[in-house]
GROMACS .gro file of C-alpha atoms in nm:
model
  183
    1UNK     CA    1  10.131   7.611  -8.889
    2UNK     CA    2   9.881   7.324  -9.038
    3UNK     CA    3   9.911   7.528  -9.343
    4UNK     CA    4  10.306   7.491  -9.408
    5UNK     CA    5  10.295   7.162  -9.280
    6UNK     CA    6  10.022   7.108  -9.607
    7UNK     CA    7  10.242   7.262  -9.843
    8UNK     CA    8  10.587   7.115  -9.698
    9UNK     CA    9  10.376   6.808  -9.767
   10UNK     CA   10  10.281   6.903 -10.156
   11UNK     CA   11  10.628   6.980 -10.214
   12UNK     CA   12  10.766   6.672 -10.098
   13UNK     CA   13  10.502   6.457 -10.318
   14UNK     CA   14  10.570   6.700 -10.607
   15UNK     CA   15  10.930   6.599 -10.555
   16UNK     CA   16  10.857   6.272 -10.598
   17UNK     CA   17  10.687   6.282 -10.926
   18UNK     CA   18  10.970   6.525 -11.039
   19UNK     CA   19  11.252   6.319 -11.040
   20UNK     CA   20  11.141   6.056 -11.274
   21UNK     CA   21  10.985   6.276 -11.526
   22UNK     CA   22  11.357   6.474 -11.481
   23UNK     CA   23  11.508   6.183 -11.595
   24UNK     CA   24  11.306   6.147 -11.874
   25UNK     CA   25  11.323   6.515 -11.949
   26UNK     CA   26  11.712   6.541 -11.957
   27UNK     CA   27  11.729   6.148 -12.125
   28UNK     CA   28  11.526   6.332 -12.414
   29UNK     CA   29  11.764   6.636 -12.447
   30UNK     CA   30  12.069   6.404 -12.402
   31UNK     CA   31  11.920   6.225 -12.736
   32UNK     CA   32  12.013   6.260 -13.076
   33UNK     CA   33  11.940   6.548 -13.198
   34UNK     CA   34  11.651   6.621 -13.443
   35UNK     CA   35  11.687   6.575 -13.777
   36UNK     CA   36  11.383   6.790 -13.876
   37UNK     CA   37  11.163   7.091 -13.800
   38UNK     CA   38  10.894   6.799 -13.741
   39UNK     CA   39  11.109   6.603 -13.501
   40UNK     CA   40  11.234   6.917 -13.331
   41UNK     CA   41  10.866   7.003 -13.239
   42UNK     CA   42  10.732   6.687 -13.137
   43UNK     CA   43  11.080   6.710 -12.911
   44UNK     CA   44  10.996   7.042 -12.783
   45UNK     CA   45  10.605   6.903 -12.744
   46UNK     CA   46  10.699   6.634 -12.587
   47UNK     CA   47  10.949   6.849 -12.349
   48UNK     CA   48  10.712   7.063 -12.285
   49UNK     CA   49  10.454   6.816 -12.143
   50UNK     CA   50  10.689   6.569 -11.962
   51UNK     CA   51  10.738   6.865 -11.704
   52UNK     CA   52  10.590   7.166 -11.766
   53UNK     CA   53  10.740   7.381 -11.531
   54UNK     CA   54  11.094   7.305 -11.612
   55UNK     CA   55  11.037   7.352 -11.950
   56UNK     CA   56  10.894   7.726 -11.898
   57UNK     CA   57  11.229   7.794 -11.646
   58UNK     CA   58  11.436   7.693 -11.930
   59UNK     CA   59  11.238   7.830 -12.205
   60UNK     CA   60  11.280   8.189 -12.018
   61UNK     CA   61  11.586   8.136 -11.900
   62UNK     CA   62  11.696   8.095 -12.291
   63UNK     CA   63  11.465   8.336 -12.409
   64UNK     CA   64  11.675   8.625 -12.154
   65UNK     CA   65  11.983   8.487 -12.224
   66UNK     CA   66  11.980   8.474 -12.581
   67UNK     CA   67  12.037   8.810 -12.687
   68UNK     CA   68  12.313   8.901 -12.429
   69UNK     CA   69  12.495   8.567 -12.542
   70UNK     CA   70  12.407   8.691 -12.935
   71UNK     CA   71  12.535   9.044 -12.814
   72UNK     CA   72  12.884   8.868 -12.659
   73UNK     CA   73  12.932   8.666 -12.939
   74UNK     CA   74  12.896   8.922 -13.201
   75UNK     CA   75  13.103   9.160 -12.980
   76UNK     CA   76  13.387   8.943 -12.964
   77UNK     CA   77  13.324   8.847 -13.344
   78UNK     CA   78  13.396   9.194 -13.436
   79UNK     CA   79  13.632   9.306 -13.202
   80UNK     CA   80  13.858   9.005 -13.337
   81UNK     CA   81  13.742   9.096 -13.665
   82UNK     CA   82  13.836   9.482 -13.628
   83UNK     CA   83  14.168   9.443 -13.439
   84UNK     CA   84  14.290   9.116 -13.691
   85UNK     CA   85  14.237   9.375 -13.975
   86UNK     CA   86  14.424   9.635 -13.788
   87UNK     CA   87  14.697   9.399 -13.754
   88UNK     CA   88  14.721   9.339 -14.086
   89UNK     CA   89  14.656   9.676 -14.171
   90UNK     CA   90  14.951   9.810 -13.944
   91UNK     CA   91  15.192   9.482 -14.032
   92UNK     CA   92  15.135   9.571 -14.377
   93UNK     CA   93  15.221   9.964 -14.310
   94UNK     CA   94  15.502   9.856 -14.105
   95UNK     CA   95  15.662   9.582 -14.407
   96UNK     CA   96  15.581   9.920 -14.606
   97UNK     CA   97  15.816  10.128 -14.416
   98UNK     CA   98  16.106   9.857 -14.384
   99UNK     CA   99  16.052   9.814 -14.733
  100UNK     CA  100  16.135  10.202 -14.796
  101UNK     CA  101  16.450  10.178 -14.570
  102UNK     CA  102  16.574   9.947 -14.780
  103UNK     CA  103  16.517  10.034 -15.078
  104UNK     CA  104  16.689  10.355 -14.956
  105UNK     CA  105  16.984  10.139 -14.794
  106UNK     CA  106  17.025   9.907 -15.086
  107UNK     CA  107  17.039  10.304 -15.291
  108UNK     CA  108  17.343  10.405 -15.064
  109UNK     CA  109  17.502  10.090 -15.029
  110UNK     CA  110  17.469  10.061 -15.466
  111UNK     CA  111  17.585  10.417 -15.486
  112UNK     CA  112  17.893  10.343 -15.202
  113UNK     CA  113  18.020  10.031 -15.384
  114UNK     CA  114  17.972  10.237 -15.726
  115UNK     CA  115  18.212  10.492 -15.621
  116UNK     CA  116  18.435  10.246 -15.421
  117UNK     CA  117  18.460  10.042 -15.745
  118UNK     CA  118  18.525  10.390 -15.972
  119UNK     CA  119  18.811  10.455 -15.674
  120UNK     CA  120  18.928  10.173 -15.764
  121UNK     CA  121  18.920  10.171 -16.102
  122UNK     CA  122  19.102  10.500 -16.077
  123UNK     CA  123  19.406  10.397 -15.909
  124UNK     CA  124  19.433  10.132 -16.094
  125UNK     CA  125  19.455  10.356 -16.386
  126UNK     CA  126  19.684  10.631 -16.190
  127UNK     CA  127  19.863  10.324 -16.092
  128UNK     CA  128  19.936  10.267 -16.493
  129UNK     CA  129  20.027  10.595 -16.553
  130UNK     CA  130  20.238  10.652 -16.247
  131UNK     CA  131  20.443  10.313 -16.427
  132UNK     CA  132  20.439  10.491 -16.764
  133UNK     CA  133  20.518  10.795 -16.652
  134UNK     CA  134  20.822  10.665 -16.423
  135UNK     CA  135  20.905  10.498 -16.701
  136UNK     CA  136  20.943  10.767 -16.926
  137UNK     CA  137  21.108  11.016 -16.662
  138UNK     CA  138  21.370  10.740 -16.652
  139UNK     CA  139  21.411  10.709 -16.989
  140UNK     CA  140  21.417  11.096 -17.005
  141UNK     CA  141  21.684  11.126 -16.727
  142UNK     CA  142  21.892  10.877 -16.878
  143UNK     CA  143  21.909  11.076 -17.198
  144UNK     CA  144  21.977  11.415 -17.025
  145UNK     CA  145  22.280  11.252 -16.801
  146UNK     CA  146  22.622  11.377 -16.897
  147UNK     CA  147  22.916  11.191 -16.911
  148UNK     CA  148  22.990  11.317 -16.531
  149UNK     CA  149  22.697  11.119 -16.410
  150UNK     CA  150  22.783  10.803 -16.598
  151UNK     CA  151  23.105  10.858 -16.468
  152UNK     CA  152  22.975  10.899 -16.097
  153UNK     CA  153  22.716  10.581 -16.144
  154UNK     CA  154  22.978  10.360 -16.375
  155UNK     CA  155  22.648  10.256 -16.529
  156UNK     CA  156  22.486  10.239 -16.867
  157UNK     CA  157  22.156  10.427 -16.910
  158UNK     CA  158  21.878  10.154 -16.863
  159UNK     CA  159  21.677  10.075 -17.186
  160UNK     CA  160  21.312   9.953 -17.163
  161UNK     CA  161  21.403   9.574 -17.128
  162UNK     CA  162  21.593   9.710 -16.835
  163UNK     CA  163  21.353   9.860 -16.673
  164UNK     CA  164  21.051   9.631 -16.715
  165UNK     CA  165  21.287   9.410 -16.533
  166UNK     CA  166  21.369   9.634 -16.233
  167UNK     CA  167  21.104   9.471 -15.947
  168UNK     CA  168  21.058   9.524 -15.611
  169UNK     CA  169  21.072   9.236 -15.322
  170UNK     CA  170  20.717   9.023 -15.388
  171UNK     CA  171  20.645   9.267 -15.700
  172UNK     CA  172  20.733   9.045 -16.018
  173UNK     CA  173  20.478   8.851 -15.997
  174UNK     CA  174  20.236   9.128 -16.011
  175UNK     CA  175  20.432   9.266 -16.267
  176UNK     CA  176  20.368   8.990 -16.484
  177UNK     CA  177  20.029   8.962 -16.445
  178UNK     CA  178  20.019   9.324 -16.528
  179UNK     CA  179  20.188   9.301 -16.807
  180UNK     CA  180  19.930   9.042 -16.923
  181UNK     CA  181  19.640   9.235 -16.831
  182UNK     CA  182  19.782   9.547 -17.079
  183UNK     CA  183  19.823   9.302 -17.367
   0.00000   0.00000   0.00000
């Protein structure tokens, strides 16, 4: 029992002479930091024989911690690495495939208003013929009517003045503006 006493003893006195060369241990590291190799070892030196056995706990301690923390940080290094160039890899695939619908939308839509615009165009031009074809039926009738249909309509056949007159409700306007549009 004398014996744990003893080293209960040594422990306590180490104790004692631990704390202040603690202080001046962790006041060093809580320095500025070196601003050399030749600063960093007299740090280290000086580290290393303010408390000896601190030093060694914290020199292993680093020493078998190092490469898993190298080992995490590279991990996670190129894991971001890999997955931010699949990103960019995929975002660009995806903007490639948008890009194709598109272009193939923007083809349809093109060819759609193409026709829509040539449907146009041709009633517009049936339209004109449909007027210059009713005109000249009329003018055709008119000279094929006997004397019993002038008789039925007590009218005069129509000339062309006459009938580039003849509008509908709301159509003389656009009749004009036709008219302008052929000239």
């Amino acid at each position: 029992m004398d014996r744990i006493f003893d080293r209960v003893g040594a422990l306590l006195e180490k104790r004692n002479n631990i704390i202040p060369s603690l202080v001046t241990f962790y006041g060093r590291l809580s320095g500025p930091p070196p601003r050399n190799l030749d600063e960093l070892i007299s740090h280290i030196t000086f580290l290393y024989l303010a408390q000896p056995l601190v030093f060694t706990f914290l020199a292993l301690q680093l020493s078998f911690a190092l490469f898993p923390i190298l080992l995490f940080v590279s991990f996670v290094s190129t894991v971001t690495l890999v997955f931010l160039g699949i990103a960019i890899v995929s975002a660009l695939f995806w903007a490639g495939i948008a890009l194709a619908i598109l272009v193939l939308v923007l083809s349809f839509s093109f060819f759609a208003a193409s026709f829509a615009w040539l449907g146009v165009l041709g009633v517009r031009e049936l339209y004109k013929k449909y007027r210059a074809w009713g005109t000249e039926s009329v003018r055709s009738d008119d000279e094929d009517k006997t004397d019993h249909s002038k008789d039925r309509n007590n009218s005069q056949p129509e000339d062309e003045n006459s009938i580039k007159d003849r509008t509908y409700p709301g159509d003389q306007k656009s009749l004009q503006d036709h008219e302008d549009l052929e000239d």
